[in-house]
Short mmCIF file of C-alpha atoms and ligand atoms in Angstrom, two decimals:
data_model
loop_
_atom_site.label_atom_id
_atom_site.label_comp_id
_atom_site.label_asym_id
_atom_site.label_seq_id
_atom_site.Cartn_x
_atom_site.Cartn_y
_atom_site.Cartn_z
CA UNK U 959 0.00 0.00 0.00
CA UNK U 960 1.13 3.55 -0.72
CA UNK U 961 1.40 6.51 1.61
CA UNK U 962 0.97 9.82 -0.21
CA UNK U 963 1.78 13.26 1.08
CA UNK U 964 0.44 16.31 -0.73
CA UNK U 965 2.15 19.68 -0.25
CA UNK U 966 0.69 23.15 0.22
CA UNK U 967 0.37 24.04 -3.47
CA UNK U 968 -1.57 20.82 -4.05
CA UNK U 969 -4.02 21.84 -1.29
CA UNK U 970 -4.35 25.52 -2.22
CA UNK U 971 -7.25 25.74 -4.70
CA UNK U 972 -10.38 23.90 -5.76
CA UNK U 973 -8.67 22.88 -9.01
CA UNK U 974 -5.58 21.53 -7.26
CA UNK U 975 -7.66 19.62 -4.70
CA UNK U 976 -9.67 18.05 -7.53
CA UNK U 977 -6.37 17.07 -9.15
CA UNK U 978 -5.24 15.48 -5.87
CA UNK U 979 -8.53 13.62 -5.68
CA UNK U 980 -8.10 12.22 -9.18
CA UNK U 981 -4.53 11.09 -8.41
CA UNK U 982 -5.70 9.26 -5.30
CA UNK U 983 -8.74 7.73 -6.95
CA UNK U 984 -6.71 6.48 -9.91
CA UNK U 985 -4.84 3.99 -7.70
CA UNK U 986 -6.58 1.96 -4.97
CA UNK U 987 -3.16 1.41 -3.31
CA UNK U 988 -3.13 5.10 -2.32
CA UNK U 989 -4.76 4.67 1.05
CA UNK U 990 -2.91 6.86 3.54
CA UNK U 991 -3.00 10.54 2.65
CA UNK U 992 -1.01 13.19 4.51
CA UNK U 993 -1.80 16.82 3.79
CA UNK U 994 -0.07 20.16 4.26
CA UNK U 995 -1.91 23.40 4.96
CA UNK U 996 -3.12 25.25 1.85
CA UNK U 997 -0.17 27.12 0.35
CA UNK U 998 0.00 30.05 -2.02
CA UNK U 999 -2.59 30.27 -4.82
CA UNK U 1000 -0.48 32.82 -6.73
CA UNK U 1001 2.99 34.23 -6.11
CA UNK U 1002 1.98 37.21 -3.89
CA UNK U 1003 -0.44 35.10 -1.86
CA UNK U 1004 0.21 34.11 1.79
CA UNK U 1005 0.44 30.51 2.97
CA UNK U 1006 -2.18 29.54 5.56
CA UNK U 1007 0.61 28.50 7.96
CA UNK U 1008 2.09 32.01 7.80
CA UNK U 1009 -1.37 33.51 8.38
CA UNK U 1010 -1.75 31.30 11.45
CA UNK U 1011 1.62 32.41 12.86
CA UNK U 1012 0.42 35.99 12.26
CA UNK U 1013 -2.84 35.19 14.09
CA UNK U 1014 -0.87 34.03 17.10
CA UNK U 1015 1.26 37.21 16.97
CA UNK U 1016 -1.95 39.26 16.83
CA UNK U 1017 -3.30 37.50 19.90
CA UNK U 1018 -0.03 38.16 21.77
CA UNK U 1019 -0.25 41.84 20.92
CA UNK U 1020 -3.95 42.50 21.30
CA UNK U 1021 -5.23 39.63 23.42
CA UNK U 1022 -7.23 38.13 20.53
CA UNK U 1023 -6.63 36.96 16.95
CA UNK U 1024 -9.88 38.44 15.65
CA UNK U 1025 -8.66 40.07 12.43
CA UNK U 1026 -6.28 37.40 11.17
CA UNK U 1027 -8.72 34.63 11.92
CA UNK U 1028 -11.34 36.42 9.81
CA UNK U 1029 -9.03 36.16 6.77
CA UNK U 1030 -8.31 32.50 7.48
CA UNK U 1031 -12.02 31.81 7.92
CA UNK U 1032 -12.79 33.30 4.51
CA UNK U 1033 -10.24 31.04 2.80
CA UNK U 1034 -11.47 27.81 4.33
CA UNK U 1035 -15.18 28.60 4.13
CA UNK U 1036 -14.86 29.54 0.44
CA UNK U 1037 -12.78 26.45 -0.32
CA UNK U 1038 -15.35 24.12 1.27
CA UNK U 1039 -18.23 25.93 -0.43
CA UNK U 1040 -16.65 25.82 -3.90
CA UNK U 1041 -15.90 22.13 -3.43
CA UNK U 1042 -19.58 21.61 -2.65
CA UNK U 1043 -18.90 20.14 0.80
CA UNK U 1044 -21.55 20.11 3.49
CA UNK U 1045 -19.06 20.29 6.37
CA UNK U 1046 -19.53 23.34 8.62
CA UNK U 1047 -16.11 25.01 8.44
CA UNK U 1048 -17.32 27.92 10.59
CA UNK U 1049 -17.72 25.55 13.51
CA UNK U 1050 -14.11 24.32 13.09
CA UNK U 1051 -12.74 27.86 12.74
CA UNK U 1052 -14.60 28.97 15.89
CA UNK U 1053 -12.83 26.18 17.75
CA UNK U 1054 -9.44 27.20 16.27
CA UNK U 1055 -10.02 30.87 17.19
CA UNK U 1056 -10.78 29.91 20.77
CA UNK U 1057 -7.74 27.59 20.87
CA UNK U 1058 -5.36 30.29 19.58
CA UNK U 1059 -6.69 32.83 22.07
CA UNK U 1060 -6.10 30.37 24.90
CA UNK U 1061 -2.74 28.91 23.80
CA UNK U 1062 0.65 29.87 25.13
CA UNK U 1063 2.86 28.85 22.18
CA UNK U 1064 2.62 29.41 18.42
CA UNK U 1065 2.59 25.67 17.69
CA UNK U 1066 -1.13 25.09 18.21
CA UNK U 1067 -1.96 27.97 15.86
CA UNK U 1068 0.57 26.87 13.22
CA UNK U 1069 -0.71 23.30 13.23
CA UNK U 1070 -4.32 24.20 12.46
CA UNK U 1071 -3.71 24.72 8.74
CA UNK U 1072 -2.91 21.03 8.34
CA UNK U 1073 -5.79 20.07 10.63
CA UNK U 1074 -8.37 22.05 8.61
CA UNK U 1075 -6.84 20.87 5.35
CA UNK U 1076 -7.32 17.26 6.50
CA UNK U 1077 -10.95 17.98 7.45
CA UNK U 1078 -11.57 19.19 3.90
CA UNK U 1079 -9.64 16.37 2.20
CA UNK U 1080 -11.35 13.62 4.16
CA UNK U 1081 -14.72 15.08 3.14
CA UNK U 1082 -13.67 15.27 -0.52
CA UNK U 1083 -12.43 11.67 -0.58
CA UNK U 1084 -14.94 10.11 1.84
CA UNK U 1085 -11.94 8.87 3.89
CA UNK U 1086 -11.70 8.70 7.66
CA UNK U 1087 -9.62 11.42 9.35
CA UNK U 1088 -6.97 10.42 11.87
CA UNK U 1089 -5.75 13.34 13.98
CA UNK U 1090 -1.93 13.37 14.04
CA UNK U 1091 -2.09 14.36 17.73
CA UNK U 1092 -3.48 10.90 18.53
CA UNK U 1093 -0.58 8.98 16.99
CA UNK U 1094 2.44 11.29 16.61
CA UNK U 1095 4.04 11.78 20.01
CA UNK U 1096 6.84 13.80 21.51
CA UNK U 1097 8.77 13.12 24.70
CA UNK U 1098 8.67 15.58 27.61
CA UNK U 1099 11.98 17.10 26.45
CA UNK U 1100 10.38 18.00 23.11
CA UNK U 1101 12.15 15.36 21.00
CA UNK U 1102 10.13 13.14 18.70
CA UNK U 1103 9.18 9.79 20.26
CA UNK U 1104 9.71 7.56 17.25
CA UNK U 1105 9.05 4.17 18.84
CA UNK U 1106 5.84 5.10 20.70
CA UNK U 1107 4.63 6.81 17.53
CA UNK U 1108 5.48 3.79 15.42
CA UNK U 1109 3.49 1.50 17.72
CA UNK U 1110 0.47 3.79 17.59
CA UNK U 1111 0.60 4.28 13.81
CA UNK U 1112 1.10 0.58 13.09
CA UNK U 1113 -2.34 -0.16 14.58
CA UNK U 1114 -3.85 1.45 11.48
CA UNK U 1115 -1.91 -0.68 8.98
CA UNK U 1116 -4.77 -3.11 8.42
CA UNK U 1117 -7.57 -0.53 8.09
CA UNK U 1118 -9.74 -1.36 5.13
CA UNK U 1119 -10.72 2.18 4.07
CA UNK U 1120 -8.67 5.26 3.27
CA UNK U 1121 -7.31 7.57 5.96
CA UNK U 1122 -6.32 11.25 5.87
CA UNK U 1123 -3.74 12.51 8.38
CA UNK U 1124 -2.80 16.16 8.87
CA UNK U 1125 0.97 16.75 8.55
CA UNK U 1126 3.39 18.88 10.56
CA UNK U 1127 2.46 18.23 14.20
CA UNK U 1128 1.94 15.82 17.07
CA UNK U 1129 1.24 15.93 20.77
CA UNK U 1130 3.39 16.40 23.88
CA UNK U 1131 2.87 14.27 27.01
CA UNK U 1132 1.19 17.31 28.65
CA UNK U 1133 -1.40 17.18 25.81
CA UNK U 1134 -0.26 20.38 24.10
CA UNK U 1135 0.33 20.44 20.35
CA UNK U 1136 3.86 20.64 19.01
CA UNK U 1137 4.94 21.15 15.40
CA UNK U 1138 8.00 19.92 13.58
CA UNK U 1139 10.23 22.49 11.86
CA UNK U 1140 8.87 24.22 8.75
CA UNK U 1141 8.05 21.88 5.90
CA UNK U 1142 7.57 19.12 8.49
CA UNK U 1143 4.59 17.47 6.79
CA UNK U 1144 7.16 15.61 4.70
CA UNK U 1145 8.42 14.10 7.94
CA UNK U 1146 4.87 13.16 9.01
CA UNK U 1147 4.44 11.33 5.70
CA UNK U 1148 7.63 9.38 6.31
CA UNK U 1149 6.53 8.46 9.85
CA UNK U 1150 3.19 7.16 8.59
CA UNK U 1151 4.89 5.26 5.74
CA UNK U 1152 7.10 3.44 8.23
CA UNK U 1153 4.28 2.81 10.71
CA UNK U 1154 1.90 1.20 8.22
CA UNK U 1155 4.66 -0.57 6.27
CA UNK U 1156 4.11 1.22 2.96
CA UNK U 1157 5.59 -0.17 -0.25
CA UNK U 1158 6.42 3.39 -1.28
CA UNK U 1159 6.15 6.86 0.20
CA UNK U 1160 4.91 9.16 -2.56
CA UNK U 1161 5.64 12.81 -1.85
CA UNK U 1162 3.51 14.90 -4.20
CA UNK U 1163 4.72 18.44 -4.72
CA UNK U 1164 4.73 21.11 -7.44
CA UNK U 1165 7.98 20.20 -9.22
CA UNK U 1166 9.06 17.10 -11.16
CA UNK U 1167 11.49 16.04 -8.44
CA UNK U 1168 15.11 16.92 -7.80
CA UNK U 1169 17.22 18.64 -10.39
CA UNK U 1170 20.97 18.26 -10.61
CA UNK U 1171 21.37 21.84 -9.46
CA UNK U 1172 19.50 25.04 -8.69
CA UNK U 1173 17.40 26.05 -11.74
CA UNK U 1174 17.78 29.70 -10.73
CA UNK U 1175 21.49 29.43 -11.50
CA UNK U 1176 21.58 26.99 -14.40
CA UNK U 1177 19.06 27.12 -17.18
CA UNK U 1178 16.96 23.96 -17.30
CA UNK U 1179 19.27 21.60 -15.39
CA UNK U 1180 18.94 17.83 -15.82
CA UNK U 1181 16.45 15.95 -13.72
CA UNK U 1182 17.68 13.40 -11.13
CA UNK U 1183 15.93 10.08 -11.68
CA UNK U 1184 17.34 8.17 -8.77
CA UNK U 1185 19.08 9.22 -5.58
CA UNK U 1186 20.21 7.41 -2.44
CA UNK U 1187 19.12 8.44 1.05
CA UNK U 1188 22.70 9.49 1.77
CA UNK U 1189 22.97 11.62 -1.34
CA UNK U 1190 19.68 13.25 -0.48
CA UNK U 1191 20.94 14.15 3.01
CA UNK U 1192 24.05 15.76 1.56
CA UNK U 1193 22.14 17.72 -1.06
CA UNK U 1194 19.37 18.89 1.28
CA UNK U 1195 21.85 19.92 3.92
CA UNK U 1196 23.60 22.06 1.34
CA UNK U 1197 20.44 23.78 0.21
CA UNK U 1198 18.40 21.58 -2.16
CA UNK U 1199 14.96 22.13 -0.72
CA UNK U 1200 12.47 19.79 -2.39
CA UNK U 1201 12.03 17.56 0.68
CA UNK U 1202 12.40 18.15 4.43
CA UNK U 1203 15.88 16.79 5.24
CA UNK U 1204 14.70 14.64 8.17
CA UNK U 1205 12.24 12.72 6.01
CA UNK U 1206 14.59 9.84 5.30
CA UNK U 1207 15.08 8.85 8.96
CA UNK U 1208 11.78 6.99 9.49
CA UNK U 1209 11.74 5.34 6.05
CA UNK U 1210 15.35 4.24 5.96
CA UNK U 1211 14.76 1.91 8.92
CA UNK U 1212 12.67 -0.34 6.66
CA UNK U 1213 14.24 0.84 3.39
CA UNK U 1214 10.96 2.23 2.04
CA UNK U 1215 11.52 4.13 -1.22
CA UNK U 1216 10.46 7.76 -1.44
CA UNK U 1217 9.07 8.89 -4.77
CA UNK U 1218 8.88 12.65 -5.35
CA UNK U 1219 6.04 13.33 -7.78
CA UNK U 1220 4.45 16.40 -9.35
CA UNK U 1221 0.71 16.84 -8.67
CA UNK U 1222 0.48 19.05 -11.74
CA UNK U 1223 2.37 16.66 -14.00
CA UNK U 1224 1.42 13.20 -12.72
CA UNK U 1225 2.67 11.39 -15.84
CA UNK U 1226 6.25 12.20 -14.88
CA UNK U 1227 7.97 9.43 -12.88
CA UNK U 1228 9.61 12.01 -10.59
CA UNK U 1229 12.68 11.26 -8.48
CA UNK U 1230 13.09 7.93 -6.71
CA UNK U 1231 15.02 7.95 -3.43
CA UNK U 1232 16.35 4.57 -2.34
CA UNK U 1233 18.53 3.04 0.31
CA UNK U 1234 20.88 1.80 -2.36
CA UNK U 1235 21.16 2.78 -6.01
CA UNK U 1236 23.27 -0.23 -7.03
CA UNK U 1237 22.02 -1.68 -10.29
CA UNK U 1238 20.85 1.72 -11.55
CA UNK U 1239 22.81 3.55 -14.18
CA UNK U 1240 24.15 6.44 -12.15
CA UNK U 1241 26.27 9.33 -13.34
CA UNK U 1242 29.64 10.21 -11.72
CA UNK U 1243 27.98 13.17 -10.08
CA UNK U 1244 24.38 13.05 -8.89
CA UNK U 1245 23.85 16.61 -7.76
CA UNK U 1246 25.49 19.97 -7.07
CA UNK U 1247 24.20 22.13 -4.24
CA UNK U 1248 25.56 24.96 -2.20
CA UNK U 1249 24.93 27.87 0.08
CA UNK U 1250 26.38 31.25 0.77
CA UNK U 1251 26.75 32.74 4.22
CA UNK U 1252 29.67 31.02 5.93
CA UNK U 1253 32.50 32.33 8.08
CA UNK U 1254 35.96 30.84 8.57
CA UNK U 1255 38.18 31.11 11.62
CA UNK U 1256 41.74 30.25 10.55
CA UNK U 1257 44.51 29.47 13.00
CA UNK U 1258 48.22 28.98 12.54
CA UNK U 1259 50.61 27.60 15.11
CA UNK U 1260 54.07 26.17 14.56
CA UNK U 1261 54.26 22.48 15.51
CA UNK U 1262 50.49 22.35 15.94
CA UNK U 1263 50.56 18.77 14.63
CA UNK U 1264 52.63 17.62 17.61
CA UNK U 1265 50.45 19.27 20.23
CA UNK U 1266 48.11 16.58 21.48
CA UNK U 1267 44.59 17.88 22.19
CA UNK U 1268 44.98 21.05 20.08
CA UNK U 1269 41.89 20.45 17.97
CA UNK U 1270 39.87 19.35 20.97
CA UNK U 1271 40.69 22.56 22.85
CA UNK U 1272 39.67 24.72 19.88
CA UNK U 1273 36.46 22.78 19.31
CA UNK U 1274 35.61 22.91 23.02
CA UNK U 1275 35.54 26.70 22.80
CA UNK U 1276 33.00 26.46 20.01
CA UNK U 1277 30.99 23.95 21.97
CA UNK U 1278 30.90 26.30 24.95
CA UNK U 1279 29.54 29.02 22.66
CA UNK U 1280 26.85 26.62 21.43
CA UNK U 1281 28.22 26.67 17.86
CA UNK U 1282 27.70 23.85 15.43
CA UNK U 1283 30.74 23.39 13.16
CA UNK U 1284 30.35 22.85 9.40
CA UNK U 1285 33.88 21.79 8.39
CA UNK U 1286 37.33 21.61 9.91
CA UNK U 1287 40.00 21.44 7.21
CA UNK U 1288 43.49 21.12 8.72
CA UNK U 1289 47.11 21.37 7.62
CA UNK U 1290 50.28 20.50 9.56
CA UNK U 1291 50.42 23.84 11.31
CA UNK U 1292 47.00 25.22 10.37
CA UNK U 1293 43.41 24.59 11.24
CA UNK U 1294 40.30 26.29 9.87
CA UNK U 1295 36.81 26.12 11.26
CA UNK U 1296 33.93 26.84 8.95
CA UNK U 1297 30.78 28.10 10.65
CA UNK U 1298 27.46 29.08 9.14
CA UNK U 1299 26.44 32.73 9.53
CA UNK U 1300 22.96 31.59 10.56
CA UNK U 1301 24.49 29.78 13.55
CA UNK U 1302 26.64 32.83 14.37
CA UNK U 1303 23.65 35.15 14.63
CA UNK U 1304 23.61 36.81 18.03
CA UNK U 1305 27.01 35.30 18.96
CA UNK U 1306 29.99 37.60 19.62
CA UNK U 1307 32.60 36.26 17.20
CA UNK U 1308 35.39 38.37 18.72
CA UNK U 1309 34.71 36.68 22.03
CA UNK U 1310 35.10 33.28 20.32
CA UNK U 1311 38.43 34.38 18.85
CA UNK U 1312 39.61 35.64 22.26
CA UNK U 1313 38.61 32.38 23.91
CA UNK U 1314 40.46 30.35 21.25
CA UNK U 1315 43.53 32.55 21.83
CA UNK U 1316 43.25 31.81 25.54
CA UNK U 1317 42.84 28.08 24.96
CA UNK U 1318 45.67 27.35 22.47
CA UNK U 1319 47.72 30.51 22.07
CA UNK U 1320 48.00 30.41 18.23
CA UNK U 1321 50.69 32.34 16.33
CA UNK U 1322 47.99 33.81 14.12
CA UNK U 1323 44.21 33.78 14.06
CA UNK U 1324 41.81 35.53 11.71
CA UNK U 1325 38.17 35.56 10.68
CA UNK U 1326 37.01 35.76 7.08
CA UNK U 1327 33.42 36.23 5.98
CA UNK U 1328 31.51 35.64 2.76
CA UNK U 1329 32.46 32.06 2.06
CA UNK U 1330 30.13 30.00 -0.12
CA UNK U 1331 30.23 26.22 0.15
CA UNK U 1332 29.48 23.99 -2.82
CA UNK U 1333 28.94 20.25 -2.51
CA UNK U 1334 29.43 17.99 -5.49
CA UNK U 1335 27.65 14.79 -4.48
CA UNK U 1336 27.44 11.30 -5.92
CA UNK U 1337 28.14 7.65 -5.09
CA UNK U 1338 29.37 7.36 -8.67
CA UNK U 1339 32.57 9.26 -7.88
CA UNK U 1340 33.92 6.50 -5.63
CA UNK U 1341 34.64 4.29 -8.61
CA UNK U 1342 35.57 6.82 -11.22
CA UNK U 1343 38.75 8.65 -11.85
CA UNK U 1344 39.00 12.30 -12.75
CA UNK U 1345 36.08 13.75 -10.80
CA UNK U 1346 38.30 16.06 -8.76
CA UNK U 1347 40.34 16.91 -11.86
CA UNK U 1348 37.18 17.83 -13.81
CA UNK U 1349 35.86 19.87 -10.89
CA UNK U 1350 39.01 21.90 -10.26
CA UNK U 1351 39.77 22.39 -13.95
CA UNK U 1352 36.26 23.82 -14.36
CA UNK U 1353 36.77 26.23 -11.47
CA UNK U 1354 40.21 27.22 -12.72
CA UNK U 1355 38.87 27.93 -16.21
CA UNK U 1356 36.06 30.01 -14.72
CA UNK U 1357 38.68 32.11 -12.93
CA UNK U 1358 37.52 31.03 -9.48
CA UNK U 1359 39.90 30.93 -6.55
CA UNK U 1360 39.18 27.88 -4.37
CA UNK U 1361 39.45 28.81 -0.69
CA UNK U 1362 38.76 25.44 0.89
CA UNK U 1363 38.52 21.77 -0.10
CA UNK U 1364 37.01 18.96 1.92
CA UNK U 1365 36.29 15.42 0.78
CA UNK U 1366 34.42 13.00 3.02
CA UNK U 1367 36.15 9.66 3.49
CA UNK U 1368 33.25 7.76 1.92
CA UNK U 1369 33.91 9.59 -1.36
CA UNK U 1370 30.28 10.62 -1.48
CA UNK U 1371 31.06 14.30 -1.86
CA UNK U 1372 33.67 16.91 -2.51
CA UNK U 1373 33.04 20.24 -0.84
CA UNK U 1374 34.70 23.39 -2.04
CA UNK U 1375 34.63 26.83 -0.49
CA UNK U 1376 34.70 29.84 -2.80
CA UNK U 1377 34.10 33.54 -2.28
CA UNK U 1378 30.43 34.44 -2.42
CA UNK U 1379 30.98 36.67 -5.45
CA UNK U 1380 32.17 33.58 -7.36
CA UNK U 1381 29.29 31.34 -6.26
CA UNK U 1382 27.00 31.57 -9.30
CA UNK U 1383 29.86 31.25 -11.78
CA UNK U 1384 31.21 28.23 -9.89
CA UNK U 1385 27.91 26.35 -9.91
CA UNK U 1386 27.51 26.99 -13.64
CA UNK U 1387 31.07 25.93 -14.41
CA UNK U 1388 30.81 22.72 -12.39
CA UNK U 1389 27.44 21.82 -13.91
CA UNK U 1390 28.70 22.39 -17.44
CA UNK U 1391 31.82 20.35 -16.81
CA UNK U 1392 29.86 17.28 -15.71
CA UNK U 1393 26.61 17.52 -17.62
CA UNK U 1394 27.04 19.42 -20.84
N1 LIG A 1410 2.58 24.02 6.53
C1 LIG A 1410 3.85 23.86 7.14
C2 LIG A 1410 4.83 24.86 6.56
O1 LIG A 1410 4.45 25.73 5.82
C3 LIG A 1410 4.34 22.46 7.06
C4 LIG A 1410 4.38 21.85 5.68
O2 LIG A 1410 3.78 22.34 4.74
O3 LIG A 1410 5.05 20.84 5.53
O4 LIG A 1410 5.98 24.81 6.89
#
């Protein structure tokens, strides 16, 4: 049986919901349906989830979410009316309004888009609705309770009819609602797929799947047909944003394939994400992703290599400052630490530098900003020669100065650091070298 998750664009309009309905009804295996909150109907539109966060902000400021909830009410009431449903959406919205006015965190508010979306979808399909709060559980410390959740979800595996589950949230032991991070309905879909033992987890979105690289930087890049879980992790971490990066964790336990599909182009096979891509014809490089906004702290100290515990002392300083480290390229007498600017927000970097000075007394230490990281990812590179040569020749010919190089020991990726001003040219040059 198939578990299918439909994203916000698929749930946004009457036409898209009808399209979702026809996809589900065309295959009786599609029995478990996970939905996002309605997304944007046109580019300047606002996603329901963002409207709900705004409703919570309104209640914090004015004691009630009256104005924002009125806008949300209009969207859901109109949607239900145009779909010809008899369900009383006003009654549901009244309940949500009361809940937001009484709640003490934004999570309850944010989760209601998925909840109301599931009410609508179960009416459209004539499927039962299963509230995610009843099966998706968190521990008291706020972490996801995967085993309890799996037990609860697995009870529904043998249900004869179809079931709709709202994405994005679950329940804490104290009964309050908690959401996953943004885009978390993808994760809900993966949890349900594992729990009910799906043959495939279909993730229906508004693109044909993953592309080799960012289409904003390279015109019409090639489509990725098949990808491994590991490759997906690398690419999503570096910025490819088709699927929530945590989505593979539940499904990889039972090696359930994920199939990214396009609701608006259902004939396309999409991208298949598997535990292992052996037996598939895979290129040397599967994907190229990257992100700007990184900072490097570079240290130099004579005889650093002989000083036992040097790296540990430096990294302990970062740990004390609560910093997560991206990369640590080292030389005999040099060590660099690459940090993301997002993680550095609100942190005093001069204080970090002072503390490192105090810990290891380097001969030289400096901070450089504006580093872009680019990951060239693919299992195919482990068995082929010349990948690094092709990559660095392409960057050299494009006139790009490479500031950092890091290759994981599994030969799944090569990461290069370039100046942000060279980022776009680098991506283009690397893509052309491998795919043109
Ligand atoms: N609606 C939520 C968001 O906008 C979750 C999701 O769509 O996956 O992030």
